Short mmCIF file of C-alpha atoms and ligand atoms in Angstrom, two decimals:
data_model
loop_
_atom_site.label_atom_id
_atom_site.label_comp_id
_atom_site.label_asym_id
_atom_site.label_seq_id
_atom_site.Cartn_x
_atom_site.Cartn_y
_atom_site.Cartn_z
CA MET A 1 -116.47 50.99 -90.76
CA LYS A 2 -112.79 51.21 -91.34
CA ASN A 3 -110.95 52.89 -88.65
CA ILE A 4 -108.71 56.18 -89.48
CA ILE A 5 -106.31 57.00 -86.59
CA LEU A 6 -104.86 60.60 -86.37
CA THR A 7 -102.94 62.12 -83.39
CA GLY A 8 -99.88 64.54 -83.55
CA ASP A 9 -97.63 66.39 -81.01
CA ARG A 10 -96.30 70.01 -81.08
CA PRO A 11 -92.74 70.32 -82.10
CA THR A 12 -91.29 72.16 -78.98
CA GLY A 13 -88.76 69.62 -77.40
CA LYS A 14 -87.84 66.32 -76.76
CA LEU A 15 -90.34 63.69 -76.00
CA HIS A 16 -90.02 62.27 -72.42
CA ILE A 17 -91.28 58.62 -70.85
CA GLY A 18 -94.36 60.62 -69.87
CA HIS A 19 -95.43 60.96 -73.38
CA TYR A 20 -94.57 57.45 -74.06
CA VAL A 21 -96.85 55.86 -71.57
CA GLY A 22 -99.43 58.56 -72.20
CA SER A 23 -99.56 57.96 -75.75
CA LEU A 24 -96.95 56.92 -77.97
CA LYS A 25 -97.11 53.47 -76.55
CA ASN A 26 -100.70 53.18 -77.69
CA ARG A 27 -99.80 54.19 -81.16
CA VAL A 28 -97.06 51.57 -81.66
CA LYS A 29 -99.52 49.15 -80.35
CA LEU A 30 -102.16 50.36 -82.67
CA GLN A 31 -99.76 50.50 -85.54
CA ASN A 32 -98.78 46.95 -85.15
CA GLU A 33 -102.23 45.58 -84.73
CA GLY A 34 -102.95 46.94 -88.14
CA ASN A 35 -106.52 47.37 -87.99
CA TYR A 36 -106.90 50.64 -89.78
CA GLU A 37 -107.41 51.69 -93.18
CA LYS A 38 -104.82 54.69 -92.45
CA MET A 39 -102.73 55.95 -89.63
CA TYR A 40 -101.60 59.57 -89.68
CA ILE A 41 -99.20 61.52 -87.25
CA MET A 42 -98.98 64.98 -87.37
CA ILE A 43 -96.22 67.43 -86.44
CA ALA A 44 -98.18 70.21 -85.39
CA ASP A 45 -95.75 73.25 -85.97
CA ALA A 46 -98.74 75.70 -86.87
CA GLN A 47 -100.31 74.85 -83.44
CA ALA A 48 -96.62 75.27 -81.79
CA LEU A 49 -96.50 78.65 -83.23
CA THR A 50 -99.36 79.74 -81.39
CA ASP A 51 -97.61 80.29 -78.07
CA ASN A 52 -93.94 80.33 -79.80
CA SER A 53 -94.72 83.24 -82.25
CA GLY A 54 -91.31 84.85 -80.97
CA ASN A 55 -89.30 81.71 -81.47
CA PRO A 56 -90.00 80.03 -85.01
CA GLN A 57 -86.29 78.30 -85.09
CA LYS A 58 -87.14 76.22 -82.13
CA VAL A 59 -90.13 74.87 -83.70
CA ARG A 60 -88.07 74.35 -86.86
CA ASP A 61 -85.48 72.63 -85.08
CA ASN A 62 -87.76 69.99 -83.27
CA ILE A 63 -89.48 68.54 -86.36
CA ILE A 64 -86.75 66.33 -86.66
CA THR A 65 -86.05 65.97 -82.88
CA VAL A 66 -89.68 64.70 -82.57
CA MET A 67 -89.62 62.66 -85.62
CA LEU A 68 -86.22 61.00 -84.19
CA ASP A 69 -88.15 60.09 -81.16
CA TYR A 70 -91.22 58.41 -83.22
CA LEU A 71 -88.94 56.47 -85.25
CA SER A 72 -86.70 55.23 -82.31
CA ILE A 73 -89.85 53.69 -80.55
CA GLY A 74 -90.88 51.65 -83.78
CA LEU A 75 -93.58 53.84 -85.26
CA ASP A 76 -92.71 53.06 -89.20
CA PRO A 77 -92.83 55.28 -92.15
CA GLU A 78 -94.17 52.28 -94.36
CA LYS A 79 -97.07 52.00 -92.12
CA VAL A 80 -97.92 55.24 -90.72
CA THR A 81 -98.48 58.65 -92.62
CA PHE A 82 -96.41 61.30 -91.10
CA PHE A 83 -96.88 64.89 -92.10
CA ILE A 84 -96.55 68.36 -91.29
CA GLN A 85 -99.14 70.54 -90.16
CA SER A 86 -98.44 73.81 -91.59
CA GLU A 87 -97.97 72.26 -95.10
CA VAL A 88 -101.66 71.32 -95.39
CA ARG A 89 -103.17 74.32 -96.43
CA ALA A 90 -106.76 73.14 -96.24
CA LEU A 91 -106.39 73.09 -92.35
CA PRO A 92 -106.51 76.70 -91.68
CA GLU A 93 -109.44 77.11 -94.43
CA ILE A 94 -111.28 74.46 -92.57
CA THR A 95 -110.60 76.06 -89.29
CA ALA A 96 -112.03 79.40 -90.51
CA TYR A 97 -115.43 77.91 -91.24
CA TYR A 98 -115.63 76.03 -87.78
CA MET A 99 -114.80 79.42 -86.19
CA ASN A 100 -118.34 80.58 -86.91
CA LEU A 101 -119.63 77.87 -84.86
CA VAL A 102 -117.81 78.41 -81.86
CA THR A 103 -118.17 81.25 -78.91
CA LEU A 104 -115.22 82.91 -77.63
CA PRO A 105 -116.33 81.96 -73.65
CA ARG A 106 -116.61 78.58 -74.99
CA LEU A 107 -113.02 78.47 -75.92
CA LEU A 108 -111.62 80.24 -72.85
CA ARG A 109 -113.73 77.67 -70.66
CA ASN A 110 -111.61 74.90 -72.14
CA PRO A 111 -109.57 73.31 -69.15
CA THR A 112 -106.31 72.81 -70.95
CA VAL A 113 -106.45 76.15 -72.43
CA LYS A 114 -107.30 77.88 -69.31
CA SER A 115 -104.26 76.33 -67.40
CA GLU A 116 -101.96 77.06 -70.39
CA ILE A 117 -102.92 80.76 -70.17
CA THR A 118 -102.13 80.68 -66.56
CA MET A 119 -98.71 78.98 -67.42
CA ARG A 120 -97.67 81.38 -69.96
CA GLY A 121 -98.79 84.44 -68.12
CA TYR A 122 -101.34 85.31 -70.91
CA ASP A 123 -103.84 86.51 -68.21
CA SER A 124 -101.10 89.26 -67.16
CA GLU A 125 -102.25 92.76 -67.74
CA SER A 126 -98.78 93.23 -69.86
CA LYS A 127 -99.15 90.33 -72.22
CA GLY A 128 -102.86 89.38 -72.89
CA ILE A 129 -103.84 85.95 -74.78
CA PRO A 130 -103.17 85.78 -78.62
CA VAL A 131 -106.07 85.17 -80.72
CA GLY A 132 -104.41 82.30 -82.66
CA PHE A 133 -103.82 80.57 -79.21
CA ALA A 134 -107.12 80.71 -77.94
CA ASN A 135 -108.15 79.58 -81.23
CA TYR A 136 -106.27 76.31 -81.29
CA PRO A 137 -108.86 74.03 -80.17
CA ILE A 138 -110.63 74.83 -83.39
CA SER A 139 -107.49 74.43 -85.30
CA GLN A 140 -107.21 71.16 -83.58
CA ALA A 141 -110.55 70.10 -84.84
CA ALA A 142 -109.90 70.84 -88.21
CA ASP A 143 -106.71 68.74 -87.76
CA ILE A 144 -108.74 65.63 -86.73
CA THR A 145 -111.99 66.06 -89.15
CA ALA A 146 -109.91 66.79 -92.21
CA PHE A 147 -109.05 63.23 -92.40
CA ASP A 148 -112.11 61.50 -91.27
CA ALA A 149 -110.28 60.46 -88.12
CA ASN A 150 -112.34 58.41 -85.82
CA ILE A 151 -109.66 57.16 -83.29
CA ILE A 152 -107.37 59.78 -81.61
CA PRO A 153 -104.78 58.35 -79.65
CA VAL A 154 -103.85 60.86 -77.04
CA GLY A 155 -102.87 61.79 -73.33
CA ASP A 156 -105.73 62.62 -70.89
CA ASP A 157 -104.64 66.39 -70.99
CA GLN A 158 -106.05 66.18 -74.66
CA LEU A 159 -109.69 65.23 -73.69
CA PRO A 160 -110.97 68.84 -73.75
CA MET A 161 -109.59 69.26 -77.33
CA ILE A 162 -111.14 66.14 -78.49
CA GLU A 163 -114.42 67.20 -76.57
CA GLN A 164 -114.42 70.60 -78.52
CA ALA A 165 -113.62 68.40 -81.79
CA ARG A 166 -117.09 66.75 -81.15
CA GLU A 167 -119.27 69.59 -80.56
CA ILE A 168 -118.05 71.00 -83.76
CA VAL A 169 -118.64 67.91 -85.53
CA ARG A 170 -122.19 67.81 -83.71
CA SER A 171 -122.85 71.52 -84.48
CA PHE A 172 -121.56 71.12 -88.12
CA ASN A 173 -123.69 67.99 -89.20
CA GLY A 174 -126.52 69.41 -87.23
CA THR A 175 -126.52 72.91 -88.89
CA TYR A 176 -125.75 71.77 -92.58
CA ASN A 177 -127.87 69.09 -91.82
CA LYS A 178 -125.64 66.00 -93.40
CA GLU A 179 -123.54 63.37 -92.23
CA VAL A 180 -120.55 65.39 -93.49
CA LEU A 181 -118.18 65.10 -90.76
CA ILE A 182 -116.68 61.67 -88.66
CA MET A 183 -117.38 61.97 -84.92
CA PRO A 184 -113.80 61.23 -83.33
CA GLU A 185 -113.13 59.28 -80.12
CA PRO A 186 -110.33 59.87 -77.93
CA LYS A 187 -108.12 56.48 -77.20
CA LEU A 188 -106.64 56.68 -73.78
CA PRO A 189 -104.18 54.36 -72.36
CA ASP A 190 -105.47 51.21 -70.36
CA ASN A 191 -103.44 51.41 -67.50
CA GLU A 192 -104.59 54.06 -65.26
CA ALA A 193 -100.88 54.91 -63.93
CA CYS A 194 -100.02 55.93 -67.46
CA LEU A 195 -102.68 58.63 -67.79
CA ARG A 196 -100.84 61.22 -66.09
CA LEU A 197 -97.49 60.58 -65.18
CA PRO A 198 -96.09 63.18 -62.60
CA GLY A 199 -92.47 64.52 -62.54
CA LEU A 200 -89.43 62.59 -60.92
CA ASP A 201 -89.92 64.98 -58.24
CA GLY A 202 -93.66 64.48 -57.78
CA ASN A 203 -94.58 67.73 -59.39
CA ALA A 204 -97.90 67.12 -61.30
CA LYS A 205 -96.44 68.24 -64.35
CA MET A 206 -93.14 67.17 -66.14
CA SER A 207 -91.39 69.94 -67.60
CA LYS A 208 -88.01 71.05 -69.10
CA SER A 209 -87.95 74.02 -67.08
CA LEU A 210 -88.30 71.83 -63.71
CA ASN A 211 -85.74 69.25 -65.12
CA ASN A 212 -87.85 66.53 -63.80
CA CYS A 213 -88.22 64.42 -66.60
CA ILE A 214 -86.51 61.62 -68.03
CA TYR A 215 -86.14 61.76 -71.90
CA LEU A 216 -86.46 58.75 -74.40
CA SER A 217 -83.31 60.11 -75.55
CA ASP A 218 -81.55 60.33 -72.23
CA ASP A 219 -78.20 58.06 -72.09
CA SER A 220 -77.83 55.31 -69.14
CA LYS A 221 -75.88 57.74 -66.89
CA THR A 222 -78.40 60.35 -67.17
CA VAL A 223 -81.30 58.00 -66.38
CA LYS A 224 -79.43 56.49 -63.36
CA GLU A 225 -78.84 59.80 -61.97
CA LYS A 226 -82.15 61.14 -62.43
CA VAL A 227 -83.84 57.89 -61.02
CA PHE A 228 -81.71 57.88 -57.89
CA SER A 229 -82.71 61.74 -57.28
CA MET A 230 -86.18 60.55 -57.41
CA TYR A 231 -88.63 61.73 -54.82
CA THR A 232 -89.77 58.80 -52.40
CA ASP A 233 -91.05 58.89 -48.82
CA PRO A 234 -89.36 61.55 -46.75
CA ASN A 235 -90.21 59.36 -43.46
CA HIS A 236 -88.44 56.28 -44.85
CA ILE A 237 -85.10 56.76 -43.37
CA LYS A 238 -83.96 53.60 -42.10
CA VAL A 239 -84.24 50.16 -44.15
CA GLU A 240 -86.45 48.92 -41.35
CA ASP A 241 -88.76 51.59 -40.99
CA PRO A 242 -92.03 50.91 -42.85
CA GLY A 243 -92.29 52.85 -46.23
CA LYS A 244 -95.22 54.68 -47.57
CA VAL A 245 -96.05 53.57 -51.45
CA GLU A 246 -98.89 56.30 -52.13
CA GLY A 247 -97.31 59.49 -53.52
CA ASN A 248 -93.67 57.58 -53.54
CA MET A 249 -92.75 58.42 -57.27
CA VAL A 250 -90.60 55.42 -57.62
CA PHE A 251 -93.96 53.42 -57.18
CA THR A 252 -95.90 55.74 -59.17
CA TYR A 253 -93.51 54.99 -62.02
CA LEU A 254 -93.04 51.10 -61.30
CA ASP A 255 -97.23 51.39 -61.37
CA ALA A 256 -96.73 52.97 -65.19
CA PHE A 257 -93.56 50.80 -66.27
CA SER A 258 -92.73 47.46 -64.80
CA SER A 259 -94.39 44.25 -65.44
CA ASP A 260 -94.27 40.63 -63.93
CA GLU A 261 -91.55 39.86 -66.59
CA ASP A 262 -89.47 42.54 -65.09
CA PHE A 263 -89.64 40.96 -61.74
CA LYS A 264 -88.50 37.66 -62.91
CA LYS A 265 -85.50 39.35 -64.70
CA TYR A 266 -84.60 41.95 -62.11
CA TYR A 267 -86.21 41.33 -58.87
CA PRO A 268 -86.96 37.57 -58.56
CA GLU A 269 -87.67 37.84 -54.63
CA PHE A 270 -91.10 39.08 -55.71
CA ASN A 271 -93.69 38.02 -58.11
CA ASN A 272 -95.27 41.33 -58.89
CA LEU A 273 -95.46 44.70 -58.04
CA ASP A 274 -98.16 44.17 -55.20
CA GLU A 275 -96.21 41.99 -53.34
CA LEU A 276 -92.93 44.59 -53.50
CA LYS A 277 -95.44 47.44 -52.47
CA LYS A 278 -96.59 45.17 -49.17
CA ALA A 279 -92.92 44.45 -48.16
CA TYR A 280 -92.18 47.91 -48.61
CA SER A 281 -94.94 49.11 -46.35
CA ASN A 282 -94.12 46.67 -43.72
CA GLY A 283 -90.39 47.95 -43.40
CA GLY A 284 -87.09 46.07 -44.60
CA ILE A 285 -86.78 47.38 -48.14
CA GLY A 286 -84.40 50.17 -48.95
CA ASP A 287 -85.16 53.12 -51.40
CA MET A 288 -82.15 52.41 -53.05
CA ARG A 289 -83.11 48.78 -53.80
CA ILE A 290 -86.34 50.09 -55.45
CA LYS A 291 -84.56 52.75 -57.53
CA LYS A 292 -82.00 50.38 -58.76
CA PHE A 293 -85.23 48.08 -59.91
CA LEU A 294 -86.98 50.95 -61.45
CA TYR A 295 -83.65 52.12 -63.22
CA GLU A 296 -83.53 48.52 -64.80
CA VAL A 297 -86.98 48.85 -65.66
CA ILE A 298 -86.43 51.75 -67.72
CA GLU A 299 -83.22 50.62 -69.10
CA GLU A 300 -85.22 47.70 -70.52
CA LEU A 301 -87.62 49.94 -72.39
CA LEU A 302 -84.90 52.52 -73.61
CA THR A 303 -82.23 50.26 -74.54
CA PRO A 304 -83.90 49.11 -77.99
CA ILE A 305 -85.22 52.71 -78.53
CA ARG A 306 -81.34 54.06 -78.20
CA GLU A 307 -80.29 51.30 -80.66
CA LYS A 308 -83.17 52.29 -83.12
CA ARG A 309 -82.32 56.19 -82.78
CA LYS A 310 -78.38 55.47 -83.71
CA GLU A 311 -79.76 54.00 -87.11
CA TYR A 312 -82.03 56.98 -87.78
CA ILE A 313 -79.55 59.69 -86.59
CA ASN A 314 -77.40 59.15 -89.80
CA LYS A 315 -80.61 59.02 -92.19
CA ILE A 316 -81.98 62.71 -91.93
CA PRO A 317 -82.80 62.83 -95.56
CA TYR A 318 -84.60 59.59 -95.38
CA ILE A 319 -86.79 61.23 -92.66
CA VAL A 320 -87.30 64.31 -94.60
CA GLU A 321 -88.67 62.37 -97.57
CA ALA A 322 -90.65 60.48 -95.52
CA LEU A 323 -92.33 63.53 -94.30
CA GLU A 324 -92.73 64.85 -97.55
CA LYS A 325 -94.49 62.01 -99.11
CA GLY A 326 -96.68 61.86 -96.00
CA THR A 327 -97.61 65.53 -96.45
CA LYS A 328 -98.54 64.98 -100.20
CA GLU A 329 -101.06 62.30 -98.92
CA ALA A 330 -102.30 64.22 -96.44
CA ASN A 331 -102.93 67.00 -98.86
CA GLU A 332 -104.86 64.91 -101.03
CA LYS A 333 -107.23 63.69 -98.21
CA ALA A 334 -107.87 67.17 -96.58
CA ASP A 335 -108.37 68.68 -100.10
CA GLU A 336 -111.26 66.07 -100.26
CA VAL A 337 -112.63 66.72 -97.23
CA LEU A 338 -112.46 70.34 -97.62
CA ASP A 339 -114.52 70.17 -100.91
CA ARG A 340 -116.93 68.05 -98.63
CA ILE A 341 -117.21 70.61 -96.42
CA LYS A 342 -117.73 73.51 -98.88
CA ASP A 343 -120.22 71.64 -100.76
CA ALA A 344 -122.17 71.17 -97.26
CA LEU A 345 -122.13 74.67 -96.76
CA GLY A 346 -123.08 75.38 -100.45
CA ILE A 347 -120.09 77.52 -101.28
CA ARG A 348 -118.73 76.03 -104.36
CA TYR A 349 -120.06 78.11 -107.29
CA PHE A 350 -118.24 77.38 -110.73
CA ASN A 351 -120.29 74.33 -111.70
CA LYS A 352 -123.41 73.67 -113.74
CA GLU A 353 -125.47 73.13 -110.65
CA PHE A 354 -125.10 76.71 -109.27
CA ILE A 355 -125.66 78.26 -113.10
CA GLU A 356 -128.83 76.30 -113.14
CA GLU A 357 -129.97 76.72 -109.77
CA GLN A 358 -129.62 80.55 -110.05
CA THR A 359 -131.09 81.03 -113.66
CA LYS A 360 -134.02 78.98 -112.56
CA ARG A 361 -134.46 81.58 -109.34
CA PHE A 362 -134.59 84.46 -111.54
CA ASN A 363 -136.57 83.03 -114.10
CA GLU A 364 -139.37 82.36 -111.26
CA GLU A 365 -139.12 85.97 -110.38
CA ASN A 366 -139.88 87.40 -113.63
N1 LIG B 1 -102.28 69.37 -78.99
C1 LIG B 1 -101.65 68.12 -79.22
C2 LIG B 1 -100.62 68.28 -78.17
O1 LIG B 1 -100.12 69.40 -77.68
C3 LIG B 1 -100.98 68.27 -80.61
C4 LIG B 1 -102.10 67.97 -81.61
C5 LIG B 1 -102.31 69.10 -82.61
C6 LIG B 1 -103.10 66.77 -81.91
N2 LIG B 1 -103.41 68.47 -83.40
C7 LIG B 1 -103.67 67.28 -82.89
C8 LIG B 1 -103.11 65.86 -81.15
C9 LIG B 1 -104.87 66.42 -83.37
C10 LIG B 1 -104.12 65.21 -81.51
C11 LIG B 1 -105.09 65.25 -82.69
O2 LIG B 1 -99.64 67.47 -77.97
#
């Protein structure tokens, strides 16, 4: 079987280096390996509106913000079909049919949805849960299945969404007794440290409001300030003191970002991260030194990204054209799959089969 890759992001802000190791890096790798029939990346503006209904301008502004992040890391509109979710009309229609296959308690049991409900205060008396928000895992199942996607490169926070999509595929194919929908598989990063990168301050979540992330679009000076303010080991006071590696954000980040090449280039006293960790634990390595190294490692990643961004920032018309072209292709594909879904449900009426079938039925009755 030929692979169809699909993934996407909500356009609610700039992407950060947690997004990069969690999913974006994998996308570039998959793109360059070329082992696919089609690779789609969707800007999930309709999903973004499920918890930003009062702020559509934010969603609108971040379409290009997110596209610039995509293009500057090396995703290429010649190889990837970029499209905008809300411009694919088949998606809400497919969502509507899937809504009959999922119970309300099942939706609210979704761990990602649950934590988002708490985070957004939807469990408070004054707010309540918007129906569209509770429903977004079903809509995400439509996003995935409408393109016959079998590989979904995502961060591990999205696993409950893929699981929900898999349940819907099983239920749909089971109920309508046909191999109509393709079963999707998540594709996570190989490096465990990349699964869930914490904030610079050690907080489990990176977020704009906590101001604890490094953005792909940050300049050198900002990156330097952020790295040098990172949380390390509070008991590692003097350089000679033994230091703790576990829970030390500099090492957590080095686990995710550094390579042996980086050591050769920026820290030749050590061959690899294991050696540095050992030395740090024994004492004698200052926090400034490891922060300097991490800063260099991150700069190694971000420098070419910044170069590419400069190129694309002057090409907004090109970006919009690429999105328009991709969205047209996406519509063609999703319309096809919608027809297949309606066929399976038996709700296509304006054809010879339906007329003959019903004529026969009523003839037999007489
Ligand atoms: N839920 C994803 C996020 O918050 C965005 C998304 C929407 C998505 N539809 C998708 C991801 C389909 C993968 C596949 O980032």
